């Protein structure tokens, strides 16, 4: 088995970089252009708090869909599992993350799961705070606490771009209003969704979020449980089944631990009891996953034996 070290990670970066040619940089995001294609970074923090990095690990990108797992944790805290899953399903979907037809064809009025856009907008309607400034403030504090990074901020330009490019998400939200799936103020749920997509993080932050999930809800460097284990179990199961959009089955097989991706090319990986992994590689495939980042995650899993379903364990 390979030994985890910075040298090893440098090698993994070099091996994974060529996969970026198969992807496309999401130029709807401010400052995202072709020059980002070759960027690739990784950060790993183990449960013993050993920290390894390689490549462009301090390059910041908007969280995009990686924010969906943070919002889900907060909604579970605020309203509990039963209420949250009255509003959104638990089932994986074979459709794209922003599919409109999936909403109408599902037998239920609920979006498939909290990792697709419609599901995350429904989750955003279940975050307490009275108004959106307070709701977002609570979100940001929770994120800062769980990553142990008090400097995390939303990028105003990314937020404005989310609003400007938000027609599809608005369609999903208003459709949900029409079926009764979204019962709070639609514009507020959307606005919170746009804000959480726009918080900037680097590989180290993504790795700390992964470690938080992998280590029982205790923030790196802390010893306080910020969320009960039964909620974490729910979030990790949903990540495993739906976190990599309609490639989640493939990632369950090839990586075998809970992951969540975003269209900025970010990936959060949580290897229960062992480590948090943060990856940034902005070239994404058609389904929205980083091509080089995905290759890197799969290689790590193979080399370091991270697959939770591996059979080499001696009983
Ligand atoms: N901002 C993007 C959207 O709402 C995020 C989606 C994603 O990362 N898959 O469509």
CSV table of N, CA and C and ligand atoms in Angstrom, one decimal, residues 26 28-29 62-68 96-98 115-117 121 158 161-162 165-166 168-169 172 193-194 197-198 245 260-266 284 287-289, ligand 1:
chain,number,residue,atom,x,y,z
A,26,UNK,N,-16.2,25.9,-16.2
A,26,UNK,CA,-17.5,26.5,-16.1
A,26,UNK,C,-17.3,28.0,-16.2
A,28,UNK,N,-19.3,30.4,-16.6
A,28,UNK,CA,-20.4,31.2,-16.0
A,28,UNK,C,-19.9,31.8,-14.7
A,29,UNK,N,-18.9,31.2,-14.1
A,29,UNK,CA,-18.4,31.6,-12.8
A,29,UNK,C,-17.4,32.8,-13.0
A,62,UNK,N,-15.5,29.0,-5.6
A,62,UNK,CA,-16.8,29.0,-5.0
A,62,UNK,C,-17.2,27.6,-4.6
A,63,UNK,N,-17.9,27.4,-3.5
A,63,UNK,CA,-18.3,26.1,-3.1
A,63,UNK,C,-19.2,25.4,-4.1
A,64,UNK,N,-20.1,26.2,-4.7
A,64,UNK,CA,-21.1,25.7,-5.6
A,64,UNK,C,-21.8,24.5,-4.9
A,65,UNK,N,-22.0,23.4,-5.5
A,65,UNK,CA,-22.8,22.3,-4.9
A,65,UNK,C,-22.2,21.7,-3.7
A,66,UNK,N,-21.0,21.9,-3.4
A,66,UNK,CA,-20.5,21.3,-2.1
A,66,UNK,C,-21.2,21.9,-0.9
A,67,UNK,N,-21.8,23.1,-1.2
A,67,UNK,CA,-22.5,23.8,-0.1
A,67,UNK,C,-23.8,23.0,0.3
A,68,UNK,N,-24.2,22.1,-0.6
A,68,UNK,CA,-25.5,21.4,-0.3
A,68,UNK,C,-25.4,20.5,0.9
A,96,UNK,N,-29.8,14.9,-14.6
A,96,UNK,CA,-28.9,15.9,-14.3
A,96,UNK,C,-29.3,16.7,-13.0
A,97,UNK,N,-28.3,17.3,-12.4
A,97,UNK,CA,-28.6,18.0,-11.1
A,97,UNK,C,-29.6,19.1,-11.2
A,98,UNK,N,-29.8,19.7,-12.4
A,98,UNK,CA,-30.7,20.8,-12.6
A,98,UNK,C,-31.9,20.4,-13.4
A,115,UNK,N,-29.2,16.7,-2.9
A,115,UNK,CA,-28.0,17.0,-3.6
A,115,UNK,C,-28.3,17.6,-5.0
A,116,UNK,N,-29.5,17.5,-5.5
A,116,UNK,CA,-29.9,18.1,-6.8
A,116,UNK,C,-30.3,19.5,-6.4
A,117,UNK,N,-30.3,20.4,-7.4
A,117,UNK,CA,-30.6,21.8,-7.1
A,117,UNK,C,-32.0,22.0,-6.5
A,121,UNK,N,-32.7,23.7,-2.9
A,121,UNK,CA,-33.5,24.9,-2.7
A,121,UNK,C,-34.6,24.6,-1.6
A,158,UNK,N,-19.6,36.4,-7.4
A,158,UNK,CA,-20.1,35.1,-7.6
A,158,UNK,C,-21.6,35.1,-7.3
A,161,UNK,N,-23.4,36.7,-10.0
A,161,UNK,CA,-23.5,35.8,-11.2
A,161,UNK,C,-24.6,34.7,-11.0
A,162,UNK,N,-24.7,34.2,-9.7
A,162,UNK,CA,-25.7,33.2,-9.4
A,162,UNK,C,-27.1,33.7,-9.7
A,165,UNK,N,-27.5,34.3,-13.5
A,165,UNK,CA,-27.6,33.0,-14.3
A,165,UNK,C,-28.7,32.1,-13.7
A,166,UNK,N,-29.6,32.6,-12.9
A,166,UNK,CA,-30.4,31.7,-12.0
A,166,UNK,C,-31.7,31.3,-12.6
A,168,UNK,N,-32.8,28.9,-14.5
A,168,UNK,CA,-33.1,27.5,-14.3
A,168,UNK,C,-33.5,27.2,-12.9
A,169,UNK,N,-32.7,27.7,-11.9
A,169,UNK,CA,-33.1,27.5,-10.5
A,169,UNK,C,-34.4,28.1,-10.1
A,172,UNK,N,-37.1,25.9,-11.3
A,172,UNK,CA,-37.3,24.7,-10.3
A,172,UNK,C,-38.1,25.1,-9.1
A,193,UNK,N,-30.0,30.0,-1.3
A,193,UNK,CA,-29.3,29.1,-2.2
A,193,UNK,C,-28.2,29.8,-3.0
A,194,UNK,N,-28.5,30.9,-3.6
A,194,UNK,CA,-27.5,31.6,-4.4
A,194,UNK,C,-26.3,32.0,-3.5
A,197,UNK,N,-23.9,29.1,-2.5
A,197,UNK,CA,-23.1,28.7,-3.6
A,197,UNK,C,-21.8,29.5,-3.8
A,198,UNK,N,-21.9,30.8,-3.2
A,198,UNK,CA,-20.8,31.8,-3.6
A,198,UNK,C,-19.7,31.9,-2.5
A,245,UNK,N,-23.7,13.6,-8.2
A,245,UNK,CA,-24.8,13.7,-9.2
A,245,UNK,C,-25.1,12.4,-9.8
A,260,UNK,N,-18.8,14.8,-2.2
A,260,UNK,CA,-19.7,15.7,-2.8
A,260,UNK,C,-18.9,16.7,-3.7
A,261,UNK,N,-19.5,16.9,-4.9
A,261,UNK,CA,-18.7,17.8,-5.9
A,261,UNK,C,-19.5,19.0,-6.1
A,262,UNK,N,-18.8,20.0,-6.7
A,262,UNK,CA,-19.5,21.3,-7.2
A,262,UNK,C,-19.0,21.6,-8.6
A,263,UNK,N,-19.7,22.4,-9.3
A,263,UNK,CA,-19.3,22.7,-10.7
A,263,UNK,C,-18.1,23.7,-10.8
A,264,UNK,N,-17.6,24.1,-9.6
A,264,UNK,CA,-16.3,24.9,-9.6
A,264,UNK,C,-15.2,23.9,-9.7
A,265,UNK,N,-15.5,22.6,-9.8
A,265,UNK,CA,-14.4,21.6,-9.8
A,265,UNK,C,-14.0,21.1,-8.4
A,266,UNK,N,-14.8,21.5,-7.4
A,266,UNK,CA,-14.4,21.1,-6.1
A,266,UNK,C,-15.0,19.8,-5.7
A,284,UNK,N,-14.6,20.3,-15.7
A,284,UNK,CA,-15.6,19.4,-15.2
A,284,UNK,C,-16.2,18.6,-16.4
A,287,UNK,N,-21.6,15.9,-16.5
A,287,UNK,CA,-22.5,15.7,-15.3
A,287,UNK,C,-22.1,16.7,-14.2
A,288,UNK,N,-21.0,17.4,-14.4
A,288,UNK,CA,-20.6,18.5,-13.4
A,288,UNK,C,-19.5,18.1,-12.4
A,289,UNK,N,-18.9,17.0,-12.6
A,289,UNK,CA,-17.8,16.5,-11.7
A,289,UNK,C,-16.4,16.9,-12.3
B,1,LIG,N1,-24.6,27.3,-9.0
B,1,LIG,C1,-24.8,26.0,-9.7
B,1,LIG,C2,-26.3,25.9,-9.9
B,1,LIG,O1,-27.1,26.3,-9.1
B,1,LIG,C3,-24.4,24.9,-8.7
B,1,LIG,C4,-24.7,23.6,-9.2
B,1,LIG,C5,-23.6,22.6,-9.0
B,1,LIG,O2,-22.5,22.8,-8.5
B,1,LIG,N2,-23.9,21.5,-9.5
B,1,LIG,O3,-26.7,25.3,-10.9
